[in-house]
Amino acid sequence: KELKNVDFTLVDSVVIQSYVTLLDGLAAYLGNNYEFVLYSLEDMERSVVKIINGQYTGRDVNAPISNMARSILNHFQEENDCGYVSYVTNNKKGETLRFTAIAIRGENDRIVGILCINSYQQMSQEDVLAHYFENPEVLTTLSLLKMKLYCSMRSLTPFYR
């Protein structure tokens, strides 16, 4: 199916721009083993609005929408499903990536963009963990989550007391 540019309203533009900050925050939190791609459907030939860690797939800002994203968009539009898809794929180098694509909806519930998150699976555990030890904000958040999980487990059953 031929995909056409979406005529954006002001609301659609604001929605897409709001995801730029989201990507920055996710990248700061999750680290270098994740690639984040924000596609706008306003111009399919210059669709990539924001990309972080693009070295994993070789894409840059203003790149056209990828064939994979086109297929996913067709799936979203034809299947009228939940608005996301996740699976394991390979990049052009043959390296394994865990992939998630999420439809971004604008005014009148139209799909105006796609957020793609790729987890690069070849990074060593040491490199992944190094990100958390170098970033005290992330360590604090992880510690709080661990504490909340421990407290939740304690309240569920006397076994943990």
mmCIF file with all atom_site columns, C-alpha atoms in Angstrom:
data_model
loop_
_atom_site.group_PDB
_atom_site.id
_atom_site.type_symbol
_atom_site.label_atom_id
_atom_site.label_alt_id
_atom_site.label_comp_id
_atom_site.label_asym_id
_atom_site.label_entity_id
_atom_site.label_seq_id
_atom_site.pdbx_PDB_ins_code
_atom_site.Cartn_x
_atom_site.Cartn_y
_atom_site.Cartn_z
_atom_site.occupancy
_atom_site.B_iso_or_equiv
_atom_site.pdbx_formal_charge
_atom_site.auth_seq_id
_atom_site.auth_comp_id
_atom_site.auth_asym_id
_atom_site.auth_atom_id
_atom_site.pdbx_PDB_model_num
ATOM 1   C CA . LYS A 1 1   ? 0.000  0.000   0.000  1.00 0.00 ? 1   LYS A CA 1
ATOM 2   C CA . GLU A 1 2   ? 1.333  3.436   -0.966 1.00 0.00 ? 2   GLU A CA 1
ATOM 3   C CA . LEU A 1 3   ? 1.879  5.663   2.047  1.00 0.00 ? 3   LEU A CA 1
ATOM 4   C CA . LYS A 1 4   ? 1.161  9.348   1.703  1.00 0.00 ? 4   LYS A CA 1
ATOM 5   C CA . ASN A 1 5   ? 2.346  12.286  3.760  1.00 0.00 ? 5   ASN A CA 1
ATOM 6   C CA . VAL A 1 6   ? -0.012 13.259  6.555  1.00 0.00 ? 6   VAL A CA 1
ATOM 7   C CA . ASP A 1 7   ? -1.228 16.856  6.529  1.00 0.00 ? 7   ASP A CA 1
ATOM 8   C CA . PHE A 1 8   ? -0.273 18.059  9.998  1.00 0.00 ? 8   PHE A CA 1
ATOM 9   C CA . THR A 1 9   ? -2.286 20.343  12.210 1.00 0.00 ? 9   THR A CA 1
ATOM 10  C CA . LEU A 1 10  ? -0.669 22.480  14.892 1.00 0.00 ? 10  LEU A CA 1
ATOM 11  C CA . VAL A 1 11  ? -1.670 19.828  17.449 1.00 0.00 ? 11  VAL A CA 1
ATOM 12  C CA . ASP A 1 12  ? 0.047  17.087  15.417 1.00 0.00 ? 12  ASP A CA 1
ATOM 13  C CA . SER A 1 13  ? 3.276  19.129  15.277 1.00 0.00 ? 13  SER A CA 1
ATOM 14  C CA . VAL A 1 14  ? 3.178  19.733  19.027 1.00 0.00 ? 14  VAL A CA 1
ATOM 15  C CA . VAL A 1 15  ? 2.603  16.021  19.699 1.00 0.00 ? 15  VAL A CA 1
ATOM 16  C CA . ILE A 1 16  ? 5.625  15.015  17.586 1.00 0.00 ? 16  ILE A CA 1
ATOM 17  C CA . GLN A 1 17  ? 7.843  17.672  19.193 1.00 0.00 ? 17  GLN A CA 1
ATOM 18  C CA . SER A 1 18  ? 6.846  16.488  22.674 1.00 0.00 ? 18  SER A CA 1
ATOM 19  C CA . TYR A 1 19  ? 8.452  13.131  21.900 1.00 0.00 ? 19  TYR A CA 1
ATOM 20  C CA . VAL A 1 20  ? 11.870 14.728  21.304 1.00 0.00 ? 20  VAL A CA 1
ATOM 21  C CA . THR A 1 21  ? 12.290 15.344  25.040 1.00 0.00 ? 21  THR A CA 1
ATOM 22  C CA . LEU A 1 22  ? 10.928 11.875  25.802 1.00 0.00 ? 22  LEU A CA 1
ATOM 23  C CA . LEU A 1 23  ? 13.668 10.323  23.657 1.00 0.00 ? 23  LEU A CA 1
ATOM 24  C CA . ASP A 1 24  ? 16.372 12.374  25.370 1.00 0.00 ? 24  ASP A CA 1
ATOM 25  C CA . GLY A 1 25  ? 15.133 11.254  28.784 1.00 0.00 ? 25  GLY A CA 1
ATOM 26  C CA . LEU A 1 26  ? 14.837 7.595   27.819 1.00 0.00 ? 26  LEU A CA 1
ATOM 27  C CA . ALA A 1 27  ? 18.318 7.612   26.296 1.00 0.00 ? 27  ALA A CA 1
ATOM 28  C CA . ALA A 1 28  ? 19.813 9.230   29.390 1.00 0.00 ? 28  ALA A CA 1
ATOM 29  C CA . TYR A 1 29  ? 18.147 6.634   31.583 1.00 0.00 ? 29  TYR A CA 1
ATOM 30  C CA . LEU A 1 30  ? 18.603 3.466   29.524 1.00 0.00 ? 30  LEU A CA 1
ATOM 31  C CA . GLY A 1 31  ? 22.052 4.087   28.068 1.00 0.00 ? 31  GLY A CA 1
ATOM 32  C CA . ASN A 1 32  ? 23.986 3.498   24.875 1.00 0.00 ? 32  ASN A CA 1
ATOM 33  C CA . ASN A 1 33  ? 22.702 0.029   24.033 1.00 0.00 ? 33  ASN A CA 1
ATOM 34  C CA . TYR A 1 34  ? 19.365 1.509   22.898 1.00 0.00 ? 34  TYR A CA 1
ATOM 35  C CA . GLU A 1 35  ? 18.620 3.259   19.648 1.00 0.00 ? 35  GLU A CA 1
ATOM 36  C CA . PHE A 1 36  ? 15.631 5.612   19.600 1.00 0.00 ? 36  PHE A CA 1
ATOM 37  C CA . VAL A 1 37  ? 14.072 6.782   16.336 1.00 0.00 ? 37  VAL A CA 1
ATOM 38  C CA . LEU A 1 38  ? 11.239 9.295   16.098 1.00 0.00 ? 38  LEU A CA 1
ATOM 39  C CA . TYR A 1 39  ? 9.458  9.289   12.743 1.00 0.00 ? 39  TYR A CA 1
ATOM 40  C CA . SER A 1 40  ? 7.088  12.022  11.620 1.00 0.00 ? 40  SER A CA 1
ATOM 41  C CA . LEU A 1 41  ? 4.624  11.148  8.866  1.00 0.00 ? 41  LEU A CA 1
ATOM 42  C CA . GLU A 1 42  ? 4.392  14.745  7.688  1.00 0.00 ? 42  GLU A CA 1
ATOM 43  C CA . ASP A 1 43  ? 7.127  14.149  5.066  1.00 0.00 ? 43  ASP A CA 1
ATOM 44  C CA . MET A 1 44  ? 7.946  10.500  4.318  1.00 0.00 ? 44  MET A CA 1
ATOM 45  C CA . GLU A 1 45  ? 11.158 11.495  2.494  1.00 0.00 ? 45  GLU A CA 1
ATOM 46  C CA . ARG A 1 46  ? 12.512 13.368  5.549  1.00 0.00 ? 46  ARG A CA 1
ATOM 47  C CA . SER A 1 47  ? 10.736 11.350  8.197  1.00 0.00 ? 47  SER A CA 1
ATOM 48  C CA . VAL A 1 48  ? 13.377 10.898  10.925 1.00 0.00 ? 48  VAL A CA 1
ATOM 49  C CA . VAL A 1 49  ? 12.895 13.828  13.311 1.00 0.00 ? 49  VAL A CA 1
ATOM 50  C CA . LYS A 1 50  ? 15.189 12.570  16.075 1.00 0.00 ? 50  LYS A CA 1
ATOM 51  C CA . ILE A 1 51  ? 17.578 9.651   16.393 1.00 0.00 ? 51  ILE A CA 1
ATOM 52  C CA . ILE A 1 52  ? 19.790 8.661   19.288 1.00 0.00 ? 52  ILE A CA 1
ATOM 53  C CA . ASN A 1 53  ? 22.525 6.021   18.876 1.00 0.00 ? 53  ASN A CA 1
ATOM 54  C CA . GLY A 1 54  ? 21.847 5.771   15.148 1.00 0.00 ? 54  GLY A CA 1
ATOM 55  C CA . GLN A 1 55  ? 25.094 3.886   14.620 1.00 0.00 ? 55  GLN A CA 1
ATOM 56  C CA . TYR A 1 56  ? 23.256 0.605   15.206 1.00 0.00 ? 56  TYR A CA 1
ATOM 57  C CA . THR A 1 57  ? 21.081 0.953   12.099 1.00 0.00 ? 57  THR A CA 1
ATOM 58  C CA . GLY A 1 58  ? 22.949 3.655   10.188 1.00 0.00 ? 58  GLY A CA 1
ATOM 59  C CA . ARG A 1 59  ? 20.101 6.181   10.103 1.00 0.00 ? 59  ARG A CA 1
ATOM 60  C CA . ASP A 1 60  ? 20.354 9.955   10.498 1.00 0.00 ? 60  ASP A CA 1
ATOM 61  C CA . VAL A 1 61  ? 17.988 12.869  11.120 1.00 0.00 ? 61  VAL A CA 1
ATOM 62  C CA . ASN A 1 62  ? 15.996 13.739  7.969  1.00 0.00 ? 62  ASN A CA 1
ATOM 63  C CA . ALA A 1 63  ? 16.349 10.201  6.574  1.00 0.00 ? 63  ALA A CA 1
ATOM 64  C CA . PRO A 1 64  ? 13.294 8.808   4.788  1.00 0.00 ? 64  PRO A CA 1
ATOM 65  C CA . ILE A 1 65  ? 10.970 6.441   6.575  1.00 0.00 ? 65  ILE A CA 1
ATOM 66  C CA . SER A 1 66  ? 12.494 2.945   6.533  1.00 0.00 ? 66  SER A CA 1
ATOM 67  C CA . ASN A 1 67  ? 10.902 -0.012  4.778  1.00 0.00 ? 67  ASN A CA 1
ATOM 68  C CA . MET A 1 68  ? 10.428 -1.661  8.170  1.00 0.00 ? 68  MET A CA 1
ATOM 69  C CA . ALA A 1 69  ? 8.609  1.411   9.536  1.00 0.00 ? 69  ALA A CA 1
ATOM 70  C CA . ARG A 1 70  ? 6.453  1.512   6.368  1.00 0.00 ? 70  ARG A CA 1
ATOM 71  C CA . SER A 1 71  ? 5.431  -2.116  6.930  1.00 0.00 ? 71  SER A CA 1
ATOM 72  C CA . ILE A 1 72  ? 4.641  -1.442  10.561 1.00 0.00 ? 72  ILE A CA 1
ATOM 73  C CA . LEU A 1 73  ? 2.615  1.637   9.679  1.00 0.00 ? 73  LEU A CA 1
ATOM 74  C CA . ASN A 1 74  ? 0.610  -0.408  7.170  1.00 0.00 ? 74  ASN A CA 1
ATOM 75  C CA . HIS A 1 75  ? 0.053  -3.000  9.896  1.00 0.00 ? 75  HIS A CA 1
ATOM 76  C CA . PHE A 1 76  ? -1.145 -0.334  12.348 1.00 0.00 ? 76  PHE A CA 1
ATOM 77  C CA . GLN A 1 77  ? -3.538 1.143   9.800  1.00 0.00 ? 77  GLN A CA 1
ATOM 78  C CA . GLU A 1 78  ? -4.905 -2.130  8.382  1.00 0.00 ? 78  GLU A CA 1
ATOM 79  C CA . GLU A 1 79  ? -5.155 -4.185  11.544 1.00 0.00 ? 79  GLU A CA 1
ATOM 80  C CA . ASN A 1 80  ? -6.449 -1.373  13.773 1.00 0.00 ? 80  ASN A CA 1
ATOM 81  C CA . ASP A 1 81  ? -4.582 -3.098  16.594 1.00 0.00 ? 81  ASP A CA 1
ATOM 82  C CA . CYS A 1 82  ? -3.222 -1.944  19.942 1.00 0.00 ? 82  CYS A CA 1
ATOM 83  C CA . GLY A 1 83  ? -0.733 0.465   18.370 1.00 0.00 ? 83  GLY A CA 1
ATOM 84  C CA . TYR A 1 84  ? 2.562  -1.248  19.080 1.00 0.00 ? 84  TYR A CA 1
ATOM 85  C CA . VAL A 1 85  ? 4.575  -4.212  17.891 1.00 0.00 ? 85  VAL A CA 1
ATOM 86  C CA . SER A 1 86  ? 7.676  -5.903  19.367 1.00 0.00 ? 86  SER A CA 1
ATOM 87  C CA . TYR A 1 87  ? 9.984  -8.567  17.989 1.00 0.00 ? 87  TYR A CA 1
ATOM 88  C CA . VAL A 1 88  ? 13.619 -9.555  17.431 1.00 0.00 ? 88  VAL A CA 1
ATOM 89  C CA . THR A 1 89  ? 15.322 -8.553  14.179 1.00 0.00 ? 89  THR A CA 1
ATOM 90  C CA . ASN A 1 90  ? 18.792 -8.032  12.702 1.00 0.00 ? 90  ASN A CA 1
ATOM 91  C CA . ASN A 1 91  ? 20.426 -4.840  11.484 1.00 0.00 ? 91  ASN A CA 1
ATOM 92  C CA . LYS A 1 92  ? 22.319 -4.566  8.167  1.00 0.00 ? 92  LYS A CA 1
ATOM 93  C CA . LYS A 1 93  ? 25.440 -5.958  9.862  1.00 0.00 ? 93  LYS A CA 1
ATOM 94  C CA . GLY A 1 94  ? 23.519 -9.064  10.970 1.00 0.00 ? 94  GLY A CA 1
ATOM 95  C CA . GLU A 1 95  ? 23.579 -8.051  14.642 1.00 0.00 ? 95  GLU A CA 1
ATOM 96  C CA . THR A 1 96  ? 20.549 -8.892  16.778 1.00 0.00 ? 96  THR A CA 1
ATOM 97  C CA . LEU A 1 97  ? 18.232 -6.099  17.895 1.00 0.00 ? 97  LEU A CA 1
ATOM 98  C CA . ARG A 1 98  ? 15.126 -6.287  20.072 1.00 0.00 ? 98  ARG A CA 1
ATOM 99  C CA . PHE A 1 99  ? 12.682 -3.960  18.379 1.00 0.00 ? 99  PHE A CA 1
ATOM 100 C CA . THR A 1 100 ? 9.549  -2.115  19.488 1.00 0.00 ? 100 THR A CA 1
ATOM 101 C CA . ALA A 1 101 ? 7.508  0.327   17.412 1.00 0.00 ? 101 ALA A CA 1
ATOM 102 C CA . ILE A 1 102 ? 4.762  2.459   18.923 1.00 0.00 ? 102 ILE A CA 1
ATOM 103 C CA . ALA A 1 103 ? 2.199  4.450   16.947 1.00 0.00 ? 103 ALA A CA 1
ATOM 104 C CA . ILE A 1 104 ? 2.014  8.131   17.858 1.00 0.00 ? 104 ILE A CA 1
ATOM 105 C CA . ARG A 1 105 ? -1.469 9.544   17.568 1.00 0.00 ? 105 ARG A CA 1
ATOM 106 C CA . GLY A 1 106 ? -2.277 13.173  16.954 1.00 0.00 ? 106 GLY A CA 1
ATOM 107 C CA . GLU A 1 107 ? -5.430 15.159  16.466 1.00 0.00 ? 107 GLU A CA 1
ATOM 108 C CA . ASN A 1 108 ? -8.565 13.109  15.737 1.00 0.00 ? 108 ASN A CA 1
ATOM 109 C CA . ASP A 1 109 ? -6.684 9.926   16.734 1.00 0.00 ? 109 ASP A CA 1
ATOM 110 C CA . ARG A 1 110 ? -4.727 9.848   13.435 1.00 0.00 ? 110 ARG A CA 1
ATOM 111 C CA . ILE A 1 111 ? -1.333 8.175   13.387 1.00 0.00 ? 111 ILE A CA 1
ATOM 112 C CA . VAL A 1 112 ? 1.151  11.027  12.872 1.00 0.00 ? 112 VAL A CA 1
ATOM 113 C CA . GLY A 1 113 ? 4.394  9.334   13.850 1.00 0.00 ? 113 GLY A CA 1
ATOM 114 C CA . ILE A 1 114 ? 6.158  6.217   15.038 1.00 0.00 ? 114 ILE A CA 1
ATOM 115 C CA . LEU A 1 115 ? 8.524  5.793   17.970 1.00 0.00 ? 115 LEU A CA 1
ATOM 116 C CA . CYS A 1 116 ? 10.982 2.929   17.413 1.00 0.00 ? 116 CYS A CA 1
ATOM 117 C CA . ILE A 1 117 ? 13.182 1.567   20.169 1.00 0.00 ? 117 ILE A CA 1
ATOM 118 C CA . ASN A 1 118 ? 15.939 -0.897  19.325 1.00 0.00 ? 118 ASN A CA 1
ATOM 119 C CA . SER A 1 119 ? 17.916 -2.689  22.011 1.00 0.00 ? 119 SER A CA 1
ATOM 120 C CA . TYR A 1 120 ? 21.373 -3.599  20.767 1.00 0.00 ? 120 TYR A CA 1
ATOM 121 C CA . GLN A 1 121 ? 21.976 -7.143  22.029 1.00 0.00 ? 121 GLN A CA 1
ATOM 122 C CA . GLN A 1 122 ? 25.737 -7.377  21.397 1.00 0.00 ? 122 GLN A CA 1
ATOM 123 C CA . MET A 1 123 ? 26.738 -4.967  24.168 1.00 0.00 ? 123 MET A CA 1
ATOM 124 C CA . SER A 1 124 ? 28.428 -6.705  27.077 1.00 0.00 ? 124 SER A CA 1
ATOM 125 C CA . GLN A 1 125 ? 26.751 -6.776  30.474 1.00 0.00 ? 125 GLN A CA 1
ATOM 126 C CA . GLU A 1 126 ? 29.710 -4.844  31.848 1.00 0.00 ? 126 GLU A CA 1
ATOM 127 C CA . ASP A 1 127 ? 29.134 -2.010  29.348 1.00 0.00 ? 127 ASP A CA 1
ATOM 128 C CA . VAL A 1 128 ? 25.414 -1.927  30.112 1.00 0.00 ? 128 VAL A CA 1
ATOM 129 C CA . LEU A 1 129 ? 26.003 -1.829  33.873 1.00 0.00 ? 129 LEU A CA 1
ATOM 130 C CA . ALA A 1 130 ? 28.775 0.770   33.509 1.00 0.00 ? 130 ALA A CA 1
ATOM 131 C CA . HIS A 1 131 ? 26.134 3.240   32.357 1.00 0.00 ? 131 HIS A CA 1
ATOM 132 C CA . TYR A 1 132 ? 24.242 2.856   35.615 1.00 0.00 ? 132 TYR A CA 1
ATOM 133 C CA . PHE A 1 133 ? 27.323 3.211   37.796 1.00 0.00 ? 133 PHE A CA 1
ATOM 134 C CA . GLU A 1 134 ? 28.468 6.322   35.908 1.00 0.00 ? 134 GLU A CA 1
ATOM 135 C CA . ASN A 1 135 ? 25.070 7.971   36.242 1.00 0.00 ? 135 ASN A CA 1
ATOM 136 C CA . PRO A 1 136 ? 24.131 8.625   39.899 1.00 0.00 ? 136 PRO A CA 1
ATOM 137 C CA . GLU A 1 137 ? 20.581 9.689   38.992 1.00 0.00 ? 137 GLU A CA 1
ATOM 138 C CA . VAL A 1 138 ? 19.953 6.285   37.444 1.00 0.00 ? 138 VAL A CA 1
ATOM 139 C CA . LEU A 1 139 ? 21.489 4.496   40.426 1.00 0.00 ? 139 LEU A CA 1
ATOM 140 C CA . THR A 1 140 ? 19.205 6.410   42.793 1.00 0.00 ? 140 THR A CA 1
ATOM 141 C CA . THR A 1 141 ? 16.157 5.497   40.711 1.00 0.00 ? 141 THR A CA 1
ATOM 142 C CA . LEU A 1 142 ? 17.210 1.835   40.533 1.00 0.00 ? 142 LEU A CA 1
ATOM 143 C CA . SER A 1 143 ? 17.778 1.763   44.300 1.00 0.00 ? 143 SER A CA 1
ATOM 144 C CA . LEU A 1 144 ? 14.324 3.217   44.932 1.00 0.00 ? 144 LEU A CA 1
ATOM 145 C CA . LEU A 1 145 ? 12.731 0.676   42.602 1.00 0.00 ? 145 LEU A CA 1
ATOM 146 C CA . LYS A 1 146 ? 14.601 -2.166  44.303 1.00 0.00 ? 146 LYS A CA 1
ATOM 147 C CA . MET A 1 147 ? 13.465 -0.916  47.718 1.00 0.00 ? 147 MET A CA 1
ATOM 148 C CA . LYS A 1 148 ? 9.841  -0.632  46.568 1.00 0.00 ? 148 LYS A CA 1
ATOM 149 C CA . LEU A 1 149 ? 9.982  -4.160  45.145 1.00 0.00 ? 149 LEU A CA 1
ATOM 150 C CA . TYR A 1 150 ? 11.459 -5.501  48.396 1.00 0.00 ? 150 TYR A CA 1
ATOM 151 C CA . CYS A 1 151 ? 8.785  -3.727  50.476 1.00 0.00 ? 151 CYS A CA 1
ATOM 152 C CA . SER A 1 152 ? 6.044  -5.023  48.182 1.00 0.00 ? 152 SER A CA 1
ATOM 153 C CA . MET A 1 153 ? 7.322  -8.575  48.505 1.00 0.00 ? 153 MET A CA 1
ATOM 154 C CA . ARG A 1 154 ? 7.436  -8.270  52.293 1.00 0.00 ? 154 ARG A CA 1
ATOM 155 C CA . SER A 1 155 ? 3.843  -7.115  52.445 1.00 0.00 ? 155 SER A CA 1
ATOM 156 C CA . LEU A 1 156 ? 2.594  -9.932  50.210 1.00 0.00 ? 156 LEU A CA 1
ATOM 157 C CA . THR A 1 157 ? 3.476  -12.830 52.433 1.00 0.00 ? 157 THR A CA 1
ATOM 158 C CA . PRO A 1 158 ? 4.823  -13.512 55.938 1.00 0.00 ? 158 PRO A CA 1
ATOM 159 C CA . PHE A 1 159 ? 7.477  -15.721 54.285 1.00 0.00 ? 159 PHE A CA 1
ATOM 160 C CA . TYR A 1 160 ? 9.610  -12.681 53.472 1.00 0.00 ? 160 TYR A CA 1
ATOM 161 C CA . ARG A 1 161 ? 9.546  -11.279 57.021 1.00 0.00 ? 161 ARG A CA 1
#
